CSV table of C-alpha atoms (C1' of nucleotides) in Angstrom, one decimal:
chain,number,residue,atom,x,y,z
A,24,UNK,CA,87.1,18.6,52.3
A,25,UNK,CA,84.7,18.8,55.2
A,26,UNK,CA,81.5,17.0,55.8
A,27,UNK,CA,79.5,19.9,54.7
A,28,UNK,CA,81.5,20.2,51.6
A,29,UNK,CA,80.7,16.7,50.7
A,30,UNK,CA,77.3,16.2,52.0
A,31,UNK,CA,75.7,19.6,51.5
A,32,UNK,CA,76.0,19.0,47.8
A,33,UNK,CA,72.6,17.7,47.4
A,34,UNK,CA,74.0,14.2,47.2
A,35,UNK,CA,71.5,11.6,48.1
A,36,UNK,CA,73.1,8.4,49.2
A,37,UNK,CA,71.6,6.0,46.9
A,38,UNK,CA,71.0,6.5,43.3
A,39,UNK,CA,69.0,9.3,42.0
A,40,UNK,CA,68.7,11.2,38.8
A,41,UNK,CA,69.8,14.6,38.0
A,42,UNK,CA,69.0,16.3,34.8
A,43,UNK,CA,71.9,18.6,34.9
A,44,UNK,CA,72.6,20.1,31.6
A,45,UNK,CA,76.1,19.4,30.6
A,46,UNK,CA,78.5,20.9,28.2
A,47,UNK,CA,79.2,18.6,25.3
A,48,UNK,CA,82.8,19.5,25.5
A,49,UNK,CA,83.1,17.9,28.9
A,50,UNK,CA,85.6,15.1,28.3
A,51,UNK,CA,84.5,12.4,30.6
A,52,UNK,CA,80.8,12.5,30.2
A,53,UNK,CA,78.7,10.0,28.6
A,54,UNK,CA,76.7,12.6,26.8
A,55,UNK,CA,73.4,11.6,25.6
A,56,UNK,CA,73.2,11.1,22.0
A,57,UNK,CA,71.8,13.8,19.9
A,58,UNK,CA,70.4,11.2,17.6
A,59,UNK,CA,68.8,9.1,20.2
A,60,UNK,CA,65.2,8.7,20.7
A,61,UNK,CA,63.8,10.6,23.6
A,62,UNK,CA,62.6,7.4,25.3
A,63,UNK,CA,65.8,5.5,24.8
A,64,UNK,CA,66.9,4.9,28.4
A,65,UNK,CA,70.5,5.0,29.3
A,66,UNK,CA,72.4,5.0,32.5
A,67,UNK,CA,74.4,8.1,32.8
A,68,UNK,CA,76.7,9.2,35.5
A,69,UNK,CA,77.1,12.9,35.7
A,70,UNK,CA,80.7,13.9,35.6
A,71,UNK,CA,80.2,16.9,37.7
A,72,UNK,CA,79.5,15.8,41.2
A,73,UNK,CA,78.1,19.0,42.3
A,74,UNK,CA,75.6,19.0,43.4
A,75,UNK,CA,74.5,15.5,43.1
A,76,UNK,CA,75.7,12.1,42.1
A,77,UNK,CA,73.3,10.4,39.9
A,78,UNK,CA,72.5,7.3,38.1
A,79,UNK,CA,69.6,7.9,35.9
A,80,UNK,CA,68.0,8.4,32.6
A,81,UNK,CA,69.5,10.2,29.8
A,82,UNK,CA,69.0,13.9,29.6
A,83,UNK,CA,66.7,15.6,27.3
A,84,UNK,CA,69.4,17.3,25.3
A,85,UNK,CA,68.9,14.9,22.6
A,86,UNK,CA,67.8,15.7,19.2
A,87,UNK,CA,64.9,13.7,18.0
A,88,UNK,CA,65.9,10.5,16.3
A,89,UNK,CA,66.6,11.2,12.7
A,90,UNK,CA,63.9,9.8,10.5
A,91,UNK,CA,65.0,8.8,7.1
A,92,UNK,CA,62.6,8.6,4.3
A,93,UNK,CA,64.6,7.4,1.4
A,94,UNK,CA,61.5,7.4,-0.7
A,95,UNK,CA,61.5,11.1,-0.5
A,96,UNK,CA,65.3,11.5,-0.5
A,97,UNK,CA,67.5,11.5,-3.5
A,98,UNK,CA,69.1,8.3,-4.6
A,99,UNK,CA,72.6,9.5,-3.7
A,100,UNK,CA,71.5,10.1,-0.1
A,101,UNK,CA,70.1,6.6,0.1
A,102,UNK,CA,73.4,5.3,-1.1
A,103,UNK,CA,75.2,7.3,1.5
A,104,UNK,CA,73.0,6.0,4.1
A,105,UNK,CA,73.3,2.5,3.0
A,106,UNK,CA,77.1,2.8,3.0
A,107,UNK,CA,77.1,3.5,6.6
A,108,UNK,CA,75.5,0.1,7.2
A,109,UNK,CA,77.4,-2.5,9.2
A,110,UNK,CA,79.7,-4.4,6.8
A,111,UNK,CA,79.4,-7.4,9.0
A,112,UNK,CA,75.7,-7.3,9.1
A,113,UNK,CA,74.0,-9.9,7.0
A,114,UNK,CA,71.2,-7.5,6.5
A,115,UNK,CA,70.9,-4.0,5.5
A,116,UNK,CA,71.3,-1.6,8.3
A,117,UNK,CA,69.1,1.4,8.4
A,118,UNK,CA,65.5,1.9,8.8
A,119,UNK,CA,63.0,1.1,6.1
A,120,UNK,CA,64.9,-2.1,5.3
A,121,UNK,CA,62.6,-3.0,2.5
A,122,UNK,CA,63.5,0.1,0.7
A,123,UNK,CA,67.1,-0.5,1.5
A,124,UNK,CA,67.0,-3.8,-0.2
A,125,UNK,CA,65.7,-2.1,-3.3
A,126,UNK,CA,68.5,0.5,-3.0
A,127,UNK,CA,71.0,-2.2,-2.4
A,128,UNK,CA,70.1,-3.8,-5.7
A,129,UNK,CA,70.7,-0.5,-7.4
A,130,UNK,CA,73.9,0.4,-5.7
A,131,UNK,CA,75.6,-2.8,-4.6
A,132,UNK,CA,78.5,-2.0,-6.9
A,133,UNK,CA,79.0,1.4,-5.5
A,134,UNK,CA,78.9,0.1,-2.0
A,135,UNK,CA,81.4,-2.5,-2.7
A,136,UNK,CA,83.8,0.1,-4.2
A,137,UNK,CA,83.2,2.3,-1.2
A,138,UNK,CA,83.9,-0.5,1.2
A,139,UNK,CA,87.1,-1.5,-0.5
A,140,UNK,CA,88.3,2.1,-0.8
A,141,UNK,CA,87.5,3.0,2.7
A,142,UNK,CA,88.8,0.1,4.6
A,143,UNK,CA,92.4,-0.8,5.4
A,144,UNK,CA,91.2,-3.9,6.9
A,145,UNK,CA,88.8,-5.4,4.6
A,146,UNK,CA,91.4,-6.3,2.1
A,147,UNK,CA,93.3,-8.1,4.8
A,148,UNK,CA,90.2,-9.9,5.9
A,149,UNK,CA,89.4,-11.1,2.5
A,150,UNK,CA,92.9,-12.3,2.0
A,151,UNK,CA,93.6,-13.6,5.4
A,152,UNK,CA,91.2,-16.5,5.7
A,153,UNK,CA,89.0,-15.0,8.5
A,154,UNK,CA,92.0,-14.1,10.6
A,155,UNK,CA,90.9,-11.5,13.1
A,156,UNK,CA,93.4,-8.8,12.4
A,157,UNK,CA,93.3,-5.9,14.7
A,158,UNK,CA,93.2,-2.4,13.3
A,159,UNK,CA,95.6,0.0,14.8
A,160,UNK,CA,94.4,3.5,14.5
A,161,UNK,CA,97.0,6.1,13.6
A,162,UNK,CA,97.6,9.1,15.8
A,163,UNK,CA,95.8,11.3,13.4
A,164,UNK,CA,92.8,9.0,13.3
A,165,UNK,CA,92.6,8.7,17.1
A,166,UNK,CA,92.9,12.5,17.5
A,167,UNK,CA,90.1,13.1,15.0
A,168,UNK,CA,87.9,10.5,16.6
A,169,UNK,CA,88.6,12.0,20.0
A,170,UNK,CA,87.8,15.4,18.8
A,171,UNK,CA,84.7,14.2,17.3
A,172,UNK,CA,83.7,12.4,20.4
A,173,UNK,CA,84.1,15.5,22.4
A,174,UNK,CA,81.5,17.2,20.2
A,175,UNK,CA,79.2,14.2,20.0
A,176,UNK,CA,79.5,11.1,22.0
A,177,UNK,CA,77.3,9.4,19.5
A,178,UNK,CA,77.0,10.0,15.8
A,179,UNK,CA,74.1,10.1,13.5
A,180,UNK,CA,74.5,8.2,10.3
A,181,UNK,CA,75.6,11.2,8.3
A,182,UNK,CA,78.2,12.2,10.8
A,183,UNK,CA,79.4,8.6,11.0
A,184,UNK,CA,79.6,8.4,7.2
A,185,UNK,CA,81.5,11.6,6.9
A,186,UNK,CA,83.9,10.7,9.6
A,187,UNK,CA,84.5,7.3,8.2
A,188,UNK,CA,85.4,8.9,4.8
A,189,UNK,CA,87.6,11.4,6.5
A,190,UNK,CA,89.4,8.7,8.4
A,191,UNK,CA,89.5,6.3,5.5
A,192,UNK,CA,87.7,3.7,7.7
A,193,UNK,CA,84.6,1.8,7.4
A,194,UNK,CA,81.5,3.4,9.1
A,195,UNK,CA,81.3,0.2,11.1
A,196,UNK,CA,84.8,0.8,12.5
A,197,UNK,CA,83.9,4.3,13.5
A,198,UNK,CA,80.7,3.1,15.1
A,199,UNK,CA,82.7,0.4,17.1
A,200,UNK,CA,85.2,3.0,18.1
A,201,UNK,CA,82.5,5.2,19.5
A,202,UNK,CA,80.8,2.4,21.3
A,203,UNK,CA,84.0,1.3,22.9
A,204,UNK,CA,84.9,4.9,23.7
A,205,UNK,CA,81.5,5.4,25.4
A,206,UNK,CA,82.0,2.3,27.4
A,207,UNK,CA,85.5,3.4,28.6
A,208,UNK,CA,84.1,6.8,29.5
A,209,UNK,CA,81.4,5.2,31.5
A,210,UNK,CA,83.8,2.8,33.2
A,211,UNK,CA,86.1,5.7,34.1
A,212,UNK,CA,83.2,7.7,35.4
A,213,UNK,CA,82.0,4.8,37.4
A,214,UNK,CA,85.4,4.5,39.1
A,215,UNK,CA,85.3,8.2,39.9
A,216,UNK,CA,81.8,7.9,41.3
A,217,UNK,CA,82.9,4.9,43.4
A,218,UNK,CA,85.8,6.8,44.9
A,219,UNK,CA,83.5,9.7,45.7
A,220,UNK,CA,81.0,7.5,47.4
A,221,UNK,CA,83.7,5.9,49.4
A,222,UNK,CA,84.9,9.2,50.7
A,223,UNK,CA,81.3,10.3,51.4
A,224,UNK,CA,80.7,7.1,53.3
A,225,UNK,CA,83.8,7.6,55.4
A,226,UNK,CA,82.8,11.1,56.2
A,227,UNK,CA,79.3,10.0,57.2
A,228,UNK,CA,80.7,7.2,59.3
A,229,UNK,CA,83.0,9.6,61.2
A,230,UNK,CA,80.1,12.0,61.7
A,231,UNK,CA,77.9,9.3,62.9
A,232,UNK,CA,80.6,8.2,65.4
A,233,UNK,CA,81.0,11.7,66.6
A,234,UNK,CA,77.2,12.1,67.1
A,235,UNK,CA,76.9,8.8,68.9
A,236,UNK,CA,79.7,9.8,71.3
A,237,UNK,CA,78.0,13.2,71.9
A,238,UNK,CA,74.7,11.5,72.6
A,239,UNK,CA,76.3,9.2,75.1
A,240,UNK,CA,77.9,12.1,76.9
A,241,UNK,CA,74.6,13.9,77.0
A,242,UNK,CA,72.9,10.8,78.4
A,243,UNK,CA,75.5,10.4,81.1
A,244,UNK,CA,75.1,14.0,82.0
A,245,UNK,CA,71.4,13.7,82.2
A,246,UNK,CA,71.7,10.8,84.6
A,247,UNK,CA,74.0,12.8,86.8
A,248,UNK,CA,71.9,15.9,87.0
A,249,UNK,CA,68.3,17.0,86.9
A,250,UNK,CA,67.2,18.0,83.5
A,251,UNK,CA,66.8,21.6,84.2
A,252,UNK,CA,70.3,21.9,85.5
A,253,UNK,CA,71.8,21.5,82.1
A,254,UNK,CA,69.1,22.8,79.9
A,255,UNK,CA,70.0,26.0,78.2
A,256,UNK,CA,68.3,29.0,79.8
A,257,UNK,CA,66.8,30.1,76.6
A,258,UNK,CA,64.8,26.9,76.5
A,259,UNK,CA,63.5,27.2,80.0
A,260,UNK,CA,60.4,29.2,80.7
A,261,UNK,CA,58.8,29.7,84.0
A,262,UNK,CA,55.3,28.4,84.2
A,263,UNK,CA,53.1,31.5,84.5
A,264,UNK,CA,51.3,30.1,87.5
A,265,UNK,CA,54.6,29.7,89.3
A,266,UNK,CA,56.1,33.1,88.4
A,267,UNK,CA,55.4,34.5,91.9
A,268,UNK,CA,57.2,31.7,93.5
A,269,UNK,CA,60.6,32.4,94.8
A,270,UNK,CA,60.5,34.2,98.1
A,271,UNK,CA,57.9,36.8,97.3
A,272,UNK,CA,59.5,37.9,94.1
A,273,UNK,CA,56.9,39.5,91.9
A,274,UNK,CA,56.5,39.3,88.3
A,275,UNK,CA,59.1,41.8,87.7
A,276,UNK,CA,61.5,39.9,89.9
A,277,UNK,CA,60.6,36.7,88.3
A,278,UNK,CA,61.2,38.1,84.9
A,279,UNK,CA,64.6,39.3,86.0
A,280,UNK,CA,65.5,36.1,87.6
A,281,UNK,CA,63.5,33.3,86.1
A,282,UNK,CA,65.6,30.7,87.7
A,283,UNK,CA,65.2,31.8,91.3
A,284,UNK,CA,64.9,28.6,93.0
A,285,UNK,CA,61.4,27.8,94.2
A,286,UNK,CA,60.6,24.8,96.2
A,287,UNK,CA,59.2,23.1,93.2
A,288,UNK,CA,59.2,25.3,90.2
A,289,UNK,CA,57.4,24.0,87.1
A,290,UNK,CA,59.8,24.3,84.3
A,291,UNK,CA,58.6,23.3,81.0
A,292,UNK,CA,60.2,23.0,77.7
A,293,UNK,CA,58.4,25.2,75.2
A,294,UNK,CA,59.6,22.9,72.4
A,295,UNK,CA,58.0,19.8,73.9
A,296,UNK,CA,55.2,21.6,75.6
A,297,UNK,CA,54.3,24.6,73.5
A,298,UNK,CA,51.2,25.3,75.5
A,299,UNK,CA,51.4,28.6,77.3
A,300,UNK,CA,49.3,27.2,80.1
A,301,UNK,CA,50.7,25.1,82.8
B,19,DT,C1',43.8,1.8,14.0
B,20,DC,C1',46.2,-2.2,15.6
B,21,DG,C1',49.5,-6.0,15.5
B,22,DG,C1',53.4,-8.2,13.8
B,23,DA,C1',57.6,-8.6,11.2
B,24,DA,C1',61.7,-6.5,9.8
B,25,DT,C1',65.2,-3.5,10.7
B,26,DC,C1',67.9,-0.1,13.1
B,27,DT,C1',70.8,1.8,16.8
B,28,DA,C1',72.8,1.6,21.3
B,29,DC,C1',74.3,-1.0,25.1
B,30,DT,C1',76.8,-4.6,27.7
B,31,DA,C1',79.7,-8.4,28.1
B,32,DT,C1',83.2,-10.8,26.1
B,33,DT,C1',86.9,-12.2,23.0
B,34,DA,C1',91.2,-11.7,20.9
B,35,DC,C1',94.9,-9.1,19.2
B,36,DC,C1',98.7,-6.1,20.0
B,37,DT,C1',102.1,-3.5,22.7
B,38,DC,C1',105.1,-2.9,26.3
B,39,DA,C1',107.6,-3.5,30.6
C,19,DT,C1',113.2,-14.4,24.2
C,20,DT,C1',109.3,-15.1,27.0
C,21,DT,C1',105.5,-13.7,29.5
C,22,DG,C1',101.9,-11.3,31.9
C,23,DA,C1',99.2,-7.1,32.1
C,24,DG,C1',96.8,-3.6,30.1
C,25,DG,C1',94.6,-1.3,26.2
C,26,DT,C1',91.4,-1.6,22.7
C,27,DA,C1',89.3,-3.2,18.2
C,28,DA,C1',85.9,-6.4,17.1
C,29,DT,C1',82.1,-9.6,17.9
C,30,DA,C1',77.8,-11.5,19.9
C,31,DG,C1',73.6,-11.0,22.1
C,32,DT,C1',69.9,-8.1,23.7
C,33,DA,C1',66.5,-4.3,24.2
C,34,DG,C1',63.9,-0.6,22.7
C,35,DA,C1',62.3,2.2,18.9
C,36,DT,C1',60.7,2.9,14.2
C,37,DT,C1',58.7,1.8,9.8
C,38,DC,C1',55.9,-0.7,6.8
C,39,DC,C1',52.4,-4.0,5.5
DNA sequence: TCGGAATCTACTATTACCTCA
DNA sequence: TTTGAGGTAATAGTAGATTCC
C-alpha cells in the first residue's frame, strides 16, 4: 500500500464525519437504528475506510422513531408492547407511561404468563435467591440473533418482541444482547480504525522524512550554485528588456538560446514574479 | 403554547458468571 | 485440580427524545 493509496482516500487526519450510505448487511458496522430518532446522536465508525475514516453522527438512514398511540391501537397491541418492557424495570417501559399503567392493570396476568413462558432464566431467578445466573444462548439462538443483527443492529419494539418469542427469551434479554453486540461491534471497529490510523501515521512520517531530506539537499545545492544554475529551463524567462543581450543576438537568437550568457541577464521567475515587465 | 414530570430507548462503563487452555 | 484470561450476559447510571398534563 503506497502513500497515495492510503492518503488519497479523502482521509482527514483527525476526526470527521462521513455520511456514507452503508449496506445493512455489512457485518461490522454499527448501523444506525431504523427506529432511532433522527436527532439521536451516536458515534459511528464507518466500516469501509474508503474514502474516509470518520467519527461522527449517525446517518440519516433511520426510520422515524415509531410513535405508539395505544389509545388508538387495539388492546392486544398494547399488551404486546407492554410485554416487551424491561422485566427488571420497576416502571412500565414504553412511551405513554400513564396509559401503560392502565394497560398493566388490565393485563398484568397475561404479562406474567408471558414472562414465565418466555424466560428460561426467570424461573431460576425466582428460585435462586437473587443468584445472578448467566444465560447461555444456544447455537440456534445465537445464530438467529446474529442474523437479525445483520439486518437491523437495533430493534423496534415489535421486532424485539417477535424475536424474543421466537427465541423463547425475554424481550429484555434480546435487548441486552443487541446492546452488547453493538458495543462489541463498535469496539472491534475502533480497533480496526486504530490500526488504520497507525499505518497512515507511519506512512505520513516516512513521507515527511523524505521531503525534509529532499529539502535539505535542495538547500545545500542552492548554497553551492547561483539560483539560475539549477532552475529548470522552463521556469526561466528572459526579461524582455534583456533579450538583445548576449553578443548582439537578436530576438530570434534570444528566443533560440534564451540562456546565452549575458554579463548580467535578468532572469526572473514567472511564478514569483508574474509581471511581464522587468 | 410552554414547562415540567414521567417514561422510553440507546449508550457506556462495569460487574460477574462461565468456559477453556 | 487450580487458575488466569477471555467472552459475554446482565446491571447501573446517564442523556436525549417523546408524550401528556
